[in-house]
XYZ file of C-alpha atoms in Angstrom:
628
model
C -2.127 32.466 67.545
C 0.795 30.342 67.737
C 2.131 28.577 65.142
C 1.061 25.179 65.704
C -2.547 26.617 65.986
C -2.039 28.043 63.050
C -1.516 24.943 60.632
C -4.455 23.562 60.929
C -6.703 27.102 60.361
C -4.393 27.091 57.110
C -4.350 23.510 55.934
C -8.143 24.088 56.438
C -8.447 27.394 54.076
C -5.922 25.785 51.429
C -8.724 22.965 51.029
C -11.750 25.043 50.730
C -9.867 27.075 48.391
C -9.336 24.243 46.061
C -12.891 22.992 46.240
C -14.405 25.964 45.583
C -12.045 26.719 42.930
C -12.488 23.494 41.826
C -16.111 24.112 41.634
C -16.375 27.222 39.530
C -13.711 26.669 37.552
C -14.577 23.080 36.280
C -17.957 24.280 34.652
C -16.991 27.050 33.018
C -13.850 25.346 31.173
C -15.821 22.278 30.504
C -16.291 22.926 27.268
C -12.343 23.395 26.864
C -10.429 20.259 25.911
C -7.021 19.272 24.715
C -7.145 16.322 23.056
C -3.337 14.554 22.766
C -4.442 11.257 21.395
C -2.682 10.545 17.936
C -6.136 10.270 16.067
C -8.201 12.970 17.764
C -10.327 10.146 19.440
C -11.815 12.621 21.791
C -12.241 15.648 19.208
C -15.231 15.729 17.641
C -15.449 16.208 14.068
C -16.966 19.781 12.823
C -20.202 18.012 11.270
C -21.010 16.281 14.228
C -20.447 20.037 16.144
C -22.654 21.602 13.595
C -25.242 18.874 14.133
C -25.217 19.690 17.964
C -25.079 23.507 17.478
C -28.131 23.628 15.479
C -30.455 21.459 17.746
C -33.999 22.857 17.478
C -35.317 21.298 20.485
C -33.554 19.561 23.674
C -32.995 15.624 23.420
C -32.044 13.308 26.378
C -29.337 10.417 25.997
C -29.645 7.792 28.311
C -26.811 5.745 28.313
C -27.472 2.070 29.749
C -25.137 -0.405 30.747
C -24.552 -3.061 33.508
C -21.313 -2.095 35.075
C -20.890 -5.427 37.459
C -21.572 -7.731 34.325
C -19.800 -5.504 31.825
C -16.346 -5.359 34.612
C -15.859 -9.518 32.965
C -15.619 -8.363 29.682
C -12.321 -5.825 29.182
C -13.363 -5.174 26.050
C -16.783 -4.199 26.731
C -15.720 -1.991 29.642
C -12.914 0.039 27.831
C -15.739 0.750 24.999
C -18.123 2.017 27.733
C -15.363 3.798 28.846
C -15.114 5.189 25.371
C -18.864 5.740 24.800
C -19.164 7.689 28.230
C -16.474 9.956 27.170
C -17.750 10.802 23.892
C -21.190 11.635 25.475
C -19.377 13.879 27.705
C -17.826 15.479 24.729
C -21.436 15.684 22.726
C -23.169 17.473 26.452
C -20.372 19.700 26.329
C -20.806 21.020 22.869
C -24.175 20.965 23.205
C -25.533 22.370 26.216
C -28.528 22.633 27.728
C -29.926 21.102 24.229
C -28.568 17.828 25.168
C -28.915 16.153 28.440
C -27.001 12.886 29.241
C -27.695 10.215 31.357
C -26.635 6.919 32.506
C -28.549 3.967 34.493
C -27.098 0.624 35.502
C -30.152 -1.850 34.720
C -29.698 -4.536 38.010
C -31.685 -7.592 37.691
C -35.361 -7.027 38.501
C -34.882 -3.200 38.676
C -36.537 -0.192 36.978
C -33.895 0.511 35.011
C -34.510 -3.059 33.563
C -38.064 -2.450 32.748
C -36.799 0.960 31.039
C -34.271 -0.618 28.974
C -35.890 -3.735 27.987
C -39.230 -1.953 27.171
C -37.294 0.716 25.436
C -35.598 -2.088 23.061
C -31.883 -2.518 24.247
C -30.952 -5.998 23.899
C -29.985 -8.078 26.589
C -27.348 -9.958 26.014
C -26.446 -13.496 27.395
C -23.332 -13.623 29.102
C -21.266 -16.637 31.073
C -22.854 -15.285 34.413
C -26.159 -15.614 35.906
C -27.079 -11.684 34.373
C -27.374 -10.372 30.940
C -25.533 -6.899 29.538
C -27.399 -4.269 28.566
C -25.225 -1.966 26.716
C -26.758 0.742 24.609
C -28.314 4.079 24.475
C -31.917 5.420 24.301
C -32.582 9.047 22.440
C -35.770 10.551 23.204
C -37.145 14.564 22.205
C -40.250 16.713 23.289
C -42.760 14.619 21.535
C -41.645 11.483 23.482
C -40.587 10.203 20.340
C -37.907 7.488 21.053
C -34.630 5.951 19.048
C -32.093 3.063 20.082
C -28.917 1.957 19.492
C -29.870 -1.765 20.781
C -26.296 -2.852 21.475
C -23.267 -0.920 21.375
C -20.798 -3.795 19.706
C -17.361 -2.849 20.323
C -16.531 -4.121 16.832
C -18.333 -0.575 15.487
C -16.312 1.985 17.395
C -15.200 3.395 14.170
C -18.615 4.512 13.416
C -19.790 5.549 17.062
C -19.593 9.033 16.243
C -21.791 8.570 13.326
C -24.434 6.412 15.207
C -24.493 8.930 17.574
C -24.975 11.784 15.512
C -27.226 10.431 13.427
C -29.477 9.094 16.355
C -29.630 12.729 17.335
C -30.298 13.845 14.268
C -33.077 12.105 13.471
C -34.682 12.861 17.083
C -34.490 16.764 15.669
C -36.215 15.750 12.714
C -38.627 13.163 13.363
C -40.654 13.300 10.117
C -39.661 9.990 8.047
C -37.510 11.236 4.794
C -39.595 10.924 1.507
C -38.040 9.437 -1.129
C -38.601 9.037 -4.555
C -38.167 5.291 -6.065
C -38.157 4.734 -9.804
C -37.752 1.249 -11.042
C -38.640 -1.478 -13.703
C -37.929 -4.350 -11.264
C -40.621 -6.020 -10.374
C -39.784 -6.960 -6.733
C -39.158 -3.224 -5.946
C -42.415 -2.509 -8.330
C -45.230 -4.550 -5.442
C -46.780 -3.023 -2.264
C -44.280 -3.080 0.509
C -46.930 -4.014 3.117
C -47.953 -7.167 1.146
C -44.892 -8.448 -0.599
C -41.792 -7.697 -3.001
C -38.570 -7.834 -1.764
C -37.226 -7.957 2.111
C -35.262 -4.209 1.186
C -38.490 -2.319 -0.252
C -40.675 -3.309 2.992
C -37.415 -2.257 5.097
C -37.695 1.074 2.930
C -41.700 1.664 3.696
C -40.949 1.148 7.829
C -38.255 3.861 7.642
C -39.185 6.326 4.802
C -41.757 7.817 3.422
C -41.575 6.176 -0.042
C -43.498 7.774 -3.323
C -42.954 5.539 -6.099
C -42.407 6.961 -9.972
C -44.382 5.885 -12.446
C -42.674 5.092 -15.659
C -44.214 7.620 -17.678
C -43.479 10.281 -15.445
C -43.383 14.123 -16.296
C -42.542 15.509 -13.062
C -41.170 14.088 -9.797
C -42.982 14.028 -6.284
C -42.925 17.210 -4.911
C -41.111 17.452 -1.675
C -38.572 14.480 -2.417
C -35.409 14.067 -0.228
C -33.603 11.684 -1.812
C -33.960 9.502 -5.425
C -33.013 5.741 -6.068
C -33.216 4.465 -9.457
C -32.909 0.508 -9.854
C -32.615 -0.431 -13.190
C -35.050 2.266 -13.986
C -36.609 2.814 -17.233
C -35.084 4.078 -20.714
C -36.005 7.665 -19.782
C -37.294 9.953 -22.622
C -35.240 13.662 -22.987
C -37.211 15.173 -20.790
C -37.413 12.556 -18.180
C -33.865 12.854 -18.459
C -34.150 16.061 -17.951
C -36.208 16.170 -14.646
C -34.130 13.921 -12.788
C -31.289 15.826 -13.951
C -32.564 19.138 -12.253
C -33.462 17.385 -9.406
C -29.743 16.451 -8.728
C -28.817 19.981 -9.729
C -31.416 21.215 -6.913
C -31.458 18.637 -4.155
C -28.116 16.424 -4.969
C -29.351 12.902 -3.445
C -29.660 10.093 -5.890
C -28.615 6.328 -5.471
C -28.585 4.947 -9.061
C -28.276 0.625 -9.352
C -27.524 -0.135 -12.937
C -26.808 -3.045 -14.703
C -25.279 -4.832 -18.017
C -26.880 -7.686 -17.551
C -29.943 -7.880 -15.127
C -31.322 -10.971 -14.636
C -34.109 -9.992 -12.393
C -35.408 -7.663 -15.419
C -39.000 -8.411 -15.777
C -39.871 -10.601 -19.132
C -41.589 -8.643 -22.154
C -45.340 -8.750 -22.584
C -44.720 -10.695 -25.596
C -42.065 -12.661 -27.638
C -41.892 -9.874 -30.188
C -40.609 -7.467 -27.288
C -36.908 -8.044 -26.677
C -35.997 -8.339 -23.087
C -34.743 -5.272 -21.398
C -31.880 -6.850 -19.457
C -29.153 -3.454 -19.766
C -29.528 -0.177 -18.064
C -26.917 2.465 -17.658
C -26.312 5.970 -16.396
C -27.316 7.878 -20.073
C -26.976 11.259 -20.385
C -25.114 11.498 -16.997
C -22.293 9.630 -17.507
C -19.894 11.715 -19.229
C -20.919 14.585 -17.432
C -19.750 12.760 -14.495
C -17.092 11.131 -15.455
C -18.755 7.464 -14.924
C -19.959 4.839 -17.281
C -21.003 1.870 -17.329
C -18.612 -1.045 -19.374
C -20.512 -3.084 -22.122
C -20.258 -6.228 -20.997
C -20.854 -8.094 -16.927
C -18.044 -8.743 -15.124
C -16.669 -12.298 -13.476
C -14.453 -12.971 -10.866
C -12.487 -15.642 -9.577
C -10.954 -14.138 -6.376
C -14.634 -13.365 -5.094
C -16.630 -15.925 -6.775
C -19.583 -17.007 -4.372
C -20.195 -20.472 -3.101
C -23.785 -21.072 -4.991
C -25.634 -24.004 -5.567
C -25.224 -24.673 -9.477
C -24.657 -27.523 -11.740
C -21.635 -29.891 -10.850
C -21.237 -31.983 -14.162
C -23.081 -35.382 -14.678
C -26.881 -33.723 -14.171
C -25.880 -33.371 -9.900
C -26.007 -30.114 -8.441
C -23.948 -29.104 -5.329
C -22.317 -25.588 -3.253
C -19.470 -24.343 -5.851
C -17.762 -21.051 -6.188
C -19.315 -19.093 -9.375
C -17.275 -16.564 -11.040
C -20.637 -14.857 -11.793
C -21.694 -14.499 -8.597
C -19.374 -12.144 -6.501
C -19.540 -11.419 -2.547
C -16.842 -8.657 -2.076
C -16.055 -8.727 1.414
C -15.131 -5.530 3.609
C -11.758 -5.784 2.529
C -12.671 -4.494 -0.870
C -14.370 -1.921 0.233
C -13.372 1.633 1.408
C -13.018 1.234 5.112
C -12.791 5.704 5.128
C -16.283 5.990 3.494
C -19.330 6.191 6.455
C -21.077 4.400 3.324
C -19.015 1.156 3.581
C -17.132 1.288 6.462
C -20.006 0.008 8.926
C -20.711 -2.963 6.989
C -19.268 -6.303 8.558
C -20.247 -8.473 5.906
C -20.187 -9.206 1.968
C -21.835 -7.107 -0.893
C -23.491 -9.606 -3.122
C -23.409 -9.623 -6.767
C -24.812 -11.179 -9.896
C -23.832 -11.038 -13.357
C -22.658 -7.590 -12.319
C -21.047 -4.844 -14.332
C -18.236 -3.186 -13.708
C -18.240 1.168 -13.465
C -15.132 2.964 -16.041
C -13.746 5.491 -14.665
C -12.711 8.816 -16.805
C -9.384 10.065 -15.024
C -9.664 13.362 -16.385
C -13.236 14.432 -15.437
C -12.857 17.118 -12.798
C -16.050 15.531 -11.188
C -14.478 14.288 -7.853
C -15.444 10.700 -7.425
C -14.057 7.395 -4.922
C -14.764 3.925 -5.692
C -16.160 1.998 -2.485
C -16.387 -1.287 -3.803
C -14.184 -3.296 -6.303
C -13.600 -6.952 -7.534
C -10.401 -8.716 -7.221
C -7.466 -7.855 -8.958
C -7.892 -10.311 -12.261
C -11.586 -10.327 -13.241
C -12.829 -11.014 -16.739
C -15.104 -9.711 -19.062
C -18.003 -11.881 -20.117
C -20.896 -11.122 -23.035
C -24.076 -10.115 -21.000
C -26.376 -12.033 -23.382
C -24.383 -15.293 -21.864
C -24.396 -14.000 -18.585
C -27.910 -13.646 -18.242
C -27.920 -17.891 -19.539
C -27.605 -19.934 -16.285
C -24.644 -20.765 -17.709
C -22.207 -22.813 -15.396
C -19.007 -22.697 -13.652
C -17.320 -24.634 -16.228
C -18.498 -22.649 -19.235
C -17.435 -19.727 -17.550
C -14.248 -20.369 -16.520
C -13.537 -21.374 -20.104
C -14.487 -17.837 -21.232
C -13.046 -16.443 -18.608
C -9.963 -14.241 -19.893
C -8.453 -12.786 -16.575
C -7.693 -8.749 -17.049
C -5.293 -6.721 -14.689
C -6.587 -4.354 -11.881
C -9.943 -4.331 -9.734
C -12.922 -2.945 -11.574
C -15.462 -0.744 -9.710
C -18.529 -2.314 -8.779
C -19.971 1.255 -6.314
C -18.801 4.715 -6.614
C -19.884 7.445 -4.885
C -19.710 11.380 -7.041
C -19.808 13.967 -4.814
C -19.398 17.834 -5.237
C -20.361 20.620 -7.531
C -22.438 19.471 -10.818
C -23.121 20.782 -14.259
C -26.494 20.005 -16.157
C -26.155 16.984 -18.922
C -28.398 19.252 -20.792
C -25.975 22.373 -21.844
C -28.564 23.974 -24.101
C -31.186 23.952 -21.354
C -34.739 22.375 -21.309
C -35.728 20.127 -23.787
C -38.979 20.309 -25.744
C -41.315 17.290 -24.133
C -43.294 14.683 -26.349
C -46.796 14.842 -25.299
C -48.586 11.231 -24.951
C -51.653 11.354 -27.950
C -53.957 10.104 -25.083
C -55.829 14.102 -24.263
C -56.488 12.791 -20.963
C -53.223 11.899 -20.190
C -51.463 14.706 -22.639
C -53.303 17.477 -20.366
C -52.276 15.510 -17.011
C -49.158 15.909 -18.819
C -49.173 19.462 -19.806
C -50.046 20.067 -16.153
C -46.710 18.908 -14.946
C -44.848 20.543 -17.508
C -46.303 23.710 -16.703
C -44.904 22.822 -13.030
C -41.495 22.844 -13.775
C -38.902 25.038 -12.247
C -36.683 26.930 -14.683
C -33.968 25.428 -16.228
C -30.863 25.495 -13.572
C -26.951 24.645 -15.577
C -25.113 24.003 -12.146
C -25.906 22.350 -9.171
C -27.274 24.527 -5.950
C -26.558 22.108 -3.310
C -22.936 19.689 -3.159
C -24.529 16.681 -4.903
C -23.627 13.301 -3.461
C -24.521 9.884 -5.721
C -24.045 6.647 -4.798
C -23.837 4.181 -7.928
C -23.567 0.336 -7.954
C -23.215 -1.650 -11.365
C -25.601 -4.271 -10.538
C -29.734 -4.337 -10.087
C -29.783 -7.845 -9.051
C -28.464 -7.184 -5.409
C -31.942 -6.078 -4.001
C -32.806 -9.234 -4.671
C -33.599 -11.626 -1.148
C -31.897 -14.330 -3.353
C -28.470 -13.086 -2.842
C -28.542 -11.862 0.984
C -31.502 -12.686 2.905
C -31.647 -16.741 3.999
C -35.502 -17.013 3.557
C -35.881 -19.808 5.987
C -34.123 -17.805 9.296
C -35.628 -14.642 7.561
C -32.338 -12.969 8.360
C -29.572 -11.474 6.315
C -26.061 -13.309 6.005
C -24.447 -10.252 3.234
C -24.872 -6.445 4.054
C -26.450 -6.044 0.448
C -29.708 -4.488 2.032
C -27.888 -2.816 4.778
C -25.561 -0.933 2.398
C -28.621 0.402 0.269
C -30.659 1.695 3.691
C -27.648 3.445 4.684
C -27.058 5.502 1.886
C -30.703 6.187 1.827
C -30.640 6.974 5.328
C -27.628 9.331 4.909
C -28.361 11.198 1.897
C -32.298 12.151 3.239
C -30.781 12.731 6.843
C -29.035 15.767 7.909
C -26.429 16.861 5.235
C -23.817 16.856 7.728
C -24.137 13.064 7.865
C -22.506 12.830 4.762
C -19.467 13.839 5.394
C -19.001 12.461 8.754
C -16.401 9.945 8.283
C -15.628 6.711 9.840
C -13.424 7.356 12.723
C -10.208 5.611 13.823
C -10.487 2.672 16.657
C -8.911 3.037 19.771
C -7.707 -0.001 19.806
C -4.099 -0.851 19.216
C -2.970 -3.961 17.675
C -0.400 -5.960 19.485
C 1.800 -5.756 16.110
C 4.655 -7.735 17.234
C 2.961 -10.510 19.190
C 0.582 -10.486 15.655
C 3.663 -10.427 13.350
C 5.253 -13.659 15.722
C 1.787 -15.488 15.574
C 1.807 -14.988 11.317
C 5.635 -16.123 11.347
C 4.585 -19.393 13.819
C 1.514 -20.244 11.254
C 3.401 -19.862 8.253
C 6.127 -22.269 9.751
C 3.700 -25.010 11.249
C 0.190 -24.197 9.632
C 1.452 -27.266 6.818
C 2.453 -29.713 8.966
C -0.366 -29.331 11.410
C -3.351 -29.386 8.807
C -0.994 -32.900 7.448
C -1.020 -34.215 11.025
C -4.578 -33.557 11.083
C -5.588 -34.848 8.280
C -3.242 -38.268 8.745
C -4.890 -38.172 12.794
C -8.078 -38.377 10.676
C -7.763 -40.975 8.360
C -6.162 -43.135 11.179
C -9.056 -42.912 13.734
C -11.182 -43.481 11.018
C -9.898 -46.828 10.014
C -9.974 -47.692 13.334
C -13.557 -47.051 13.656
C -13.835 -49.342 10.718
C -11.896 -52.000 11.695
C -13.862 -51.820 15.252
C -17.495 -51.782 13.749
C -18.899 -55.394 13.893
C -22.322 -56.730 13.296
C -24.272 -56.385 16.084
C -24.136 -60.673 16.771
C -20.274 -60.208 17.126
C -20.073 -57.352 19.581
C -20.048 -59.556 22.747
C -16.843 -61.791 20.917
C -14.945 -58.273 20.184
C -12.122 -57.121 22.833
C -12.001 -53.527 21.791
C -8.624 -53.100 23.614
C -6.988 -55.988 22.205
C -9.228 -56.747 18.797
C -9.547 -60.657 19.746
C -12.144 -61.364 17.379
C -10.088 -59.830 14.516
C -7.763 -61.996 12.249
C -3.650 -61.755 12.756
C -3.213 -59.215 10.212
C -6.196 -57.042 11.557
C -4.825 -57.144 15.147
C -1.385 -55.974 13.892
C -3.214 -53.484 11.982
C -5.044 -52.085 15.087
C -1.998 -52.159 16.837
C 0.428 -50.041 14.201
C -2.588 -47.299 13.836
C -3.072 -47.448 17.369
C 0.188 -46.359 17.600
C -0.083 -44.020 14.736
C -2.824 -42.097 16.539
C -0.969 -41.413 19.683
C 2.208 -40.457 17.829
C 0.371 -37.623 15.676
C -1.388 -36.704 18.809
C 1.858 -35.948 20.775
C 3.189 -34.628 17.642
C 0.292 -32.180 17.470
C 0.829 -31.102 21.038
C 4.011 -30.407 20.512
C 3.459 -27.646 17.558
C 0.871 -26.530 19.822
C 3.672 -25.820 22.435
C 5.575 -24.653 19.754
C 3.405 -22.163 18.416
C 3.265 -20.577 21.680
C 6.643 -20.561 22.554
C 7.811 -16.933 21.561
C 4.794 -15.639 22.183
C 5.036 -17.119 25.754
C 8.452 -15.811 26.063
C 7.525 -12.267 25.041
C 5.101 -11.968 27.492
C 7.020 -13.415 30.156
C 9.468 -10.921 29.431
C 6.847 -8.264 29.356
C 5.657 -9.219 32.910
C 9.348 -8.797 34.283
C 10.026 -5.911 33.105
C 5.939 -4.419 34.500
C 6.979 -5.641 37.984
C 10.595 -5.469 38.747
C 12.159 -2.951 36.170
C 11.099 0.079 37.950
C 12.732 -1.502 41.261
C 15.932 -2.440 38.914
C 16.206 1.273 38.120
C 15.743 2.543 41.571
C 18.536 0.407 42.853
C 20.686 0.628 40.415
C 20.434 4.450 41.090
C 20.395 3.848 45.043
C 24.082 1.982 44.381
C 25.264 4.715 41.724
C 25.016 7.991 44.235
C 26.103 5.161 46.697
C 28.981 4.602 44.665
C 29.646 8.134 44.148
C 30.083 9.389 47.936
C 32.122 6.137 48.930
C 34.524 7.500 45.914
C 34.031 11.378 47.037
C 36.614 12.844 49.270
C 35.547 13.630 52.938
């Protein structure tokens, strides 16, 4: 064979050798991954791999999303760049238990019907076509989950979305949970009425509630939530604290000063309006502080008393709304939430720096709050009054911690004796239970993880849910359902944390735009306000009665006295000055910015051609200056 029959035979064999090397090597180092990005994005975290490795039965992603419209959006594609690579990473880890798929729902298709019947949302866009952009779990039993739309504001908790989608596919029982409380809006039938967050509860749990005069929990219970519960007896006490011992999951709302307490049978009863943690707070290393709590820096915009018997919006110090910023963006408990926590003649949580108990506060007031009686706080008591109680303290105060870890009991020298009820029927129902009980336990057996908030009142629709819209504008109910939903879910849920965002922040073009608003911001909202006054008095001086219109020159103002017409005139003149004016800062503001990025595009396009030449002429250079 000579040699130029040869090249071909050989170019020939080099490229089936790749391909086929290609194709038995690629599956078998799938699962093998080296992940260089600076926070892991692409490694997945060990409870998310422990989630995957224990599937009991195979689930199918389907991952749906309109390539053509989502190619306008740069945002939206880089996510579903994102999301497609994570799902690689989940199939990899989890094998054949996991199978991944993706369909592009075109108008009028059958991949529309799927995702529109399956519940993705589709989303209006500027085109003629909506985005669909989300992903549909389904297991054996055809039972199906959604993640409607995949907002690219929520990457950091992707992972957990994920995960927790799949997780509840491998359990598709609905969590029971046990709900003890005095409130009476948490206290009504979920189907028929109470409050927006218990009938959100009954659709996604399996909720028992706890009578008041309890001997023995539900059997079976996942999780507890206490809201403003009752003043438990010793061996109530006692129950609830084995349960955390054995199972771990409580969310606990307490309050100094509840105002949605229910009123006393009678005048002779004294109002209940203060529950705290009892027993459990020094064993924790938690209490609850005497008195509510008020706060300028977070006060919400209510409506309230104004002075002069008018009412009208105002900020109350009584009434926080922490927004995300005060919360702990690292906790999977807080760190999804997009919007205000509501409060209402909260309390504030005291922290005891030397319990061993490991605990992290996810939600705190501003840095100068003030203490306020709760027998006044629970007065609708104004903004005035308050403000002239208000005594401003230094640091944040904790409005939600979260105790995690190992526990001890609150009751060191074990169970106490119970006080039987002197009804027999209900002292042998009674008896019953007690007989029931597990032995007394003096550490926990499972990693307990409470969530605690110092207020009651924020289950109530007053403070989050805008009745009319029937739709939420604070995250109070969504933080609740989360922690519910996490602490009944799979236990590795809880310590999935929120993950960082691929996205990088253009810090110097952000650090110009800050020092370009702090230099013009003034002068603009004074140009603004002056370009408002102006056109309004022109307005005025334009309005005529309705006889005089056809005698008024609006471009001249001939019906107007002398003085009136010069008026017109000078603000006429006043308007277009500010208006250049305003362009100008405008331009202004832009400027460096502009010239950044200009720079920025020369140095993309021609500073790789620079370098070349410059090179070209330097070796150039070099042999004209070599000797022959």
């Amino acid at each position: 064979m000579t040699p130029r029959a040869f090249l071909p035979a050989a170019t020939a064999l080099i490229l089936a050798i790749f391909i086929a090397a290609t194709l038995i090597i690629y599956p078998l180092t799938r699962p093998a991954r080296v992940d260089f990005t600076q926070n892991a994005l692409f490694t997945l975290s060990p409870e998310t791999r422990s989630v995957l490795d224990t599937l009991e039965e195979p689930i199918e992603l389907t991952f749906v999303y309109t390539r053509q419209v989502g190619q306008d959006y740069p945002q939206v594609r880089a996510y579903a760049a994102r999301v497609r690579e994570l799902l690689d990473s989940y199939s990899a880890v989890a094998g054949a238990n996991l199978k991944v798929t993706e369909i592009d729902p075109k108008p009028f298709s059958e991949a529309e019907d799927q995702a529109l019947a399956a519940g993705i949302d589709a989303v209006d866009t500027e085109g003629d076509d909506p985005l669909y952009f989300g992903i549909i779990g389904q297991n054996t039993v055809d039972e199906q989950r959604v993640l409607a739309f995949l907002a690219p504001e929520r990457e950091e908790t992707l992972e957990y979305d994920l995960t927790r989608l799949i997780a509840r596919l491998d359990r598709p029982d609905p969590p029971k949970i046990g709900l003890l409380t005095t409130l009476p809006g948490m206290g009504a039938d979920g189907a028929e009425g109470g409050y927006t967050l218990l009938q959100e509860m009954e659709r996604s749990f399996d909720v028992e509630p706890v009578a008041g005069d309890f001997y023995a929990l539900p059997e079976d219970l996942d999780a507890l939530i206490m809201i403003h519960p009752p003043e438990l007896t010793e061996w109530q006490s006692w129950v609830i604290d084995q349960f955390i011992l054995r199972t771990g999951r409580v969310v606990m709302l307490v309050d100094a000063a509840a105002k949605t307490s229910p009123e006393p049978p009678s005048r002779r009863v004294e109002r209940r309006i203060r529950s705290d943690l009892g027993r459990f707070g020094p064993v924790w290393g938690v209490t609850l502080a005497e008195k509510a709590i008020a706060d300028t820096e977070t006060a919400l915009p209510i409506q309230a008393p104004t002075g002069s018997g008018r009412t009208g919006i105002i900020r109350h110090p009584l009434y926080l709304s922490t927004p995300p910023s005060m919360m702990s963006q690292d906790s999977i408990l807080t760190a999804p939430l997009s919007r205000s926590v509501n409060f209402a003649s909260s309390g504030a949580l005291v922290l005891d720096e030397a319990s061993p108990i490991d605990k992290e506060v996810l939600i705190e007031t501003g840095t100068g709050p003030s203490w306020i009686d709760p027998e006044t706080a629970m007065t609708d008591i104004g903004v005035e009054e308050t403000l002239a109680l208000y005594e401003p303290t230094e640091g944040a105060r904790a409005l939600g911690v979260r105790v995690h870890g190992t526990l001890v009991s609150a009751f060191p020298d074990g169970r106490p004796e119970p006080v039987l009820p002197e009804d027999p029927v209900m002292a042998q129902f009674a008896s019953e239970a007690i007989e029931q009980a597990q032995p007394h336990i003096s550490s926990s057996e499972r990693e307990a993880e409470i969530l605690i908030l110092a207020d009651a009142d924020l289950v109530d629709d007053g403070l989050y849910i805008d009745m009319q819209r029937q739709s939420a504008f604070a995250d109070n109910g969504a933080l609740i359902m989360n922690a519910l939903d996490m602490m009944s879910g799979n236990a590795n849920l809880l310590s999935l944390r929120a993950r960082a965002s691929s996205r990088r922040t253009m810090t110097r073009v952000e650090a110009m735009r800050d020092e370009a608003q702090a230099r013009f911001f003034e002068e603009q909202a004074q140009l603004e306000s002056q370009l408002a006054e102006s056109e309004a008095r022109l307005q005025e001086l334009l309005q005529i009665d309705s006889r005089d219109s056809a005698l008024l020159d609006s471009a001249t103002g001939a019906s107007l006295s002398a003085e009136q017409q010069e008026e017109l005139a000078q603000l006429r003149s006043e308007v277009l000055a500010t208006r250049e004016r305003l362009r100008s800062i405008e331009r202004d503001f832009r400027r460096d910015i502009d010239g950044l990025e200009g720079w920025l595009k020369f140095i993309n396009i021609f500073a790789g051609a620079i370098l070349i030449g410059a090179v070209g002429c330097f070796v150039w250079w070099r042999r004209r200056k070599s000797p022959a």
